[in-house]
Amino acid sequence: MVQIGYTMMTEQAGPRDLVDHVVRAEEAGFDFSVTSDHYFPWLRSQGHSPYAWAVLGAAAQATSRIPLMTYVTCPTFRYHPAVVAQKAATLQLLSEGRFRLGLGSGENLNEHVVGGGWPSVDVRHEMFEEAVEIIRALFEGGHVNHRGTHFDVESARLWDLPDEAPPIGVAVSGERSCELAGRLGDLVIATEPKAGLLEAFDRHGGRGKPRVGQLPVCYDPDRDAAVKRAHSQFRWFGSGWKVNSELPHPDSFEAATQFVTQDDVAEAIPCGDDPDAFVDAVRPYAEAGFTEVALVQIGGESQPAYLDWSEKTLLPALRDAFG
């Protein structure tokens, strides 16, 4: 059985629209939702990047059933981990237990804005591990004092704590991040259907924990229009995490993807209105062992039509295929 999720893609829609979309996703029957947490869009053509945590607060009040999750928040540069812990505890209260805190080591695209530079991946992993330890300590209640390699915490306490702390998800892309996820996370997050990532997660303590994947799709009755839109807004997706985490600006992604063709995108992303193509795209995640897959419909203005089609056609087809 694979649960199917809806992605509030903050890079492609404004805050009010994002909340309207997740309300409709709940009505359509999606099993869960996730929200990106960006300061910049990947490409200028996407055109948005509101503050994800304000959107999540509004979404928690506007919905009643659908789970919410950051996919993902970096707790080491733009946000101090003590502040991330406070935000997550508040979201868990507002949503009445529907929130999961998805965390990752970040992308230069979003984190450079605070002027702290962009260290090597080894240092980012060190910072990430220390940040998760701080967040978990604050979730336990009481005052926290911390003098670490990368962070200090001075007599911090969360005064509004939920009965159950938000589960923490850790994004992975290689062996080191899988080790961190298995040891520190309650679930694992990935954007590629690689069984090897889940196997590494299991080796390091992740066995039996949820595993959440994400997949871009582009519904449109006009397949050519879908391919064109996917190329315009999502051609960065196939660059891989080692590239995507390093580039500092949408213009950098424009330059890095200038030779990606529409045919390249159409091979990697299901486009059009054939539900079988979307089922085939989810299948590698199911076969790799993912328990949840969040779909990203490309194009902010296309969400209402996509959600209507999902309710009538796509979700039934996916459930027939994967339970």
GROMACS .gro file of N, CA, C and O in nm, residues 9-15 39-50 232-233 250 254 299-300:
model
  100
    9MET      N    1   0.358   2.357  -0.350
    9MET     CA    2   0.487   2.401  -0.403
    9MET      C    3   0.495   2.553  -0.391
    9MET      O    4   0.439   2.626  -0.474
   10THR      N    5   0.563   2.600  -0.287
   10THR     CA    6   0.563   2.744  -0.261
   10THR      C    7   0.631   2.824  -0.370
   10THR      O    8   0.609   2.945  -0.380
   11GLU      N    9   0.712   2.758  -0.454
   11GLU     CA   10   0.782   2.830  -0.559
   11GLU      C   11   0.692   2.866  -0.678
   11GLU      O   12   0.734   2.941  -0.766
   12GLN      N   13   0.570   2.812  -0.681
   12GLN     CA   14   0.489   2.833  -0.800
   12GLN      C   15   0.349   2.890  -0.771
   12GLN      O   16   0.267   2.900  -0.863
   13ALA      N   17   0.323   2.929  -0.648
   13ALA     CA   18   0.192   2.987  -0.616
   13ALA      C   19   0.205   3.077  -0.495
   13ALA      O   20   0.291   3.057  -0.408
   14GLY      N   21   0.116   3.177  -0.487
   14GLY     CA   22   0.115   3.267  -0.373
   14GLY      C   23   0.049   3.204  -0.252
   14GLY      O   24  -0.014   3.098  -0.260
   15PRO      N   25   0.059   3.270  -0.136
   15PRO     CA   26   0.014   3.207  -0.012
   15PRO      C   27  -0.135   3.176  -0.006
   15PRO      O   28  -0.174   3.069   0.042
   39TYR      N   29   1.326   3.030  -0.005
   39TYR     CA   30   1.336   3.176  -0.010
   39TYR      C   31   1.334   3.225  -0.155
   39TYR      O   32   1.293   3.337  -0.183
   40PHE      N   33   1.380   3.142  -0.248
   40PHE     CA   34   1.380   3.170  -0.391
   40PHE      C   35   1.306   3.058  -0.464
   40PHE      O   36   1.307   2.944  -0.418
   41PRO      N   37   1.247   3.088  -0.580
   41PRO     CA   38   1.207   2.980  -0.669
   41PRO      C   39   1.331   2.921  -0.736
   41PRO      O   40   1.437   2.983  -0.738
   42TRP      N   41   1.316   2.800  -0.790
   42TRP     CA   42   1.428   2.740  -0.864
   42TRP      C   43   1.456   2.819  -0.992
   42TRP      O   44   1.572   2.844  -1.027
   43LEU      N   45   1.349   2.856  -1.061
   43LEU     CA   46   1.359   2.932  -1.186
   43LEU      C   47   1.266   3.052  -1.179
   43LEU      O   48   1.160   3.046  -1.116
   44ARG      N   49   1.304   3.160  -1.246
   44ARG     CA   50   1.221   3.280  -1.245
   44ARG      C   51   1.080   3.253  -1.298
   44ARG      O   52   0.983   3.317  -1.256
   45SER      N   53   1.067   3.157  -1.389
   45SER     CA   54   0.937   3.127  -1.448
   45SER      C   55   0.837   3.074  -1.346
   45SER      O   56   0.716   3.083  -1.365
   46GLN      N   57   0.885   3.020  -1.233
   46GLN     CA   58   0.793   2.975  -1.129
   46GLN      C   59   0.729   3.094  -1.057
   46GLN      O   60   0.610   3.091  -1.025
   47GLY      N   61   0.808   3.194  -1.024
   47GLY     CA   62   0.753   3.325  -0.990
   47GLY      C   63   0.707   3.350  -0.848
   47GLY      O   64   0.651   3.457  -0.821
   48HIS      N   65   0.728   3.258  -0.753
   48HIS     CA   66   0.678   3.278  -0.617
   48HIS      C   67   0.778   3.224  -0.515
   48HIS      O   68   0.865   3.145  -0.548
   49SER      N   69   0.757   3.261  -0.389
   49SER     CA   70   0.827   3.198  -0.277
   49SER      C   71   0.783   3.262  -0.146
   49SER      O   72   0.861   3.327  -0.078
   50PRO      N   73   0.657   3.244  -0.105
   50PRO     CA   74   0.611   3.297   0.022
   50PRO      C   75   0.669   3.219   0.139
   50PRO      O   76   0.727   3.112   0.122
  232SER      N   77   0.945   2.468  -1.889
  232SER     CA   78   0.964   2.606  -1.846
  232SER      C   79   0.991   2.617  -1.696
  232SER      O   80   1.075   2.697  -1.653
  233GLN      N   81   0.924   2.535  -1.617
  233GLN     CA   82   0.929   2.553  -1.472
  233GLN      C   83   1.006   2.446  -1.395
  233GLN      O   84   1.043   2.468  -1.281
  250PRO      N   85   1.833   3.163  -0.891
  250PRO     CA   86   1.757   3.114  -1.007
  250PRO      C   87   1.831   3.130  -1.139
  250PRO      O   88   1.821   3.043  -1.228
  254GLU      N   89   1.902   2.866  -1.439
  254GLU     CA   90   1.876   2.895  -1.580
  254GLU      C   91   1.996   2.855  -1.665
  254GLU      O   92   1.984   2.788  -1.768
  299GLY      N   93   0.300   2.394  -1.213
  299GLY     CA   94   0.224   2.510  -1.260
  299GLY      C   95   0.118   2.552  -1.161
  299GLY      O   96   0.018   2.481  -1.141
  300GLY      N   97   0.136   2.668  -1.098
  300GLY     CA   98   0.041   2.714  -0.998
  300GLY      C   99  -0.101   2.728  -1.049
  300GLY      O  100  -0.197   2.689  -0.983
   0.00000   0.00000   0.00000
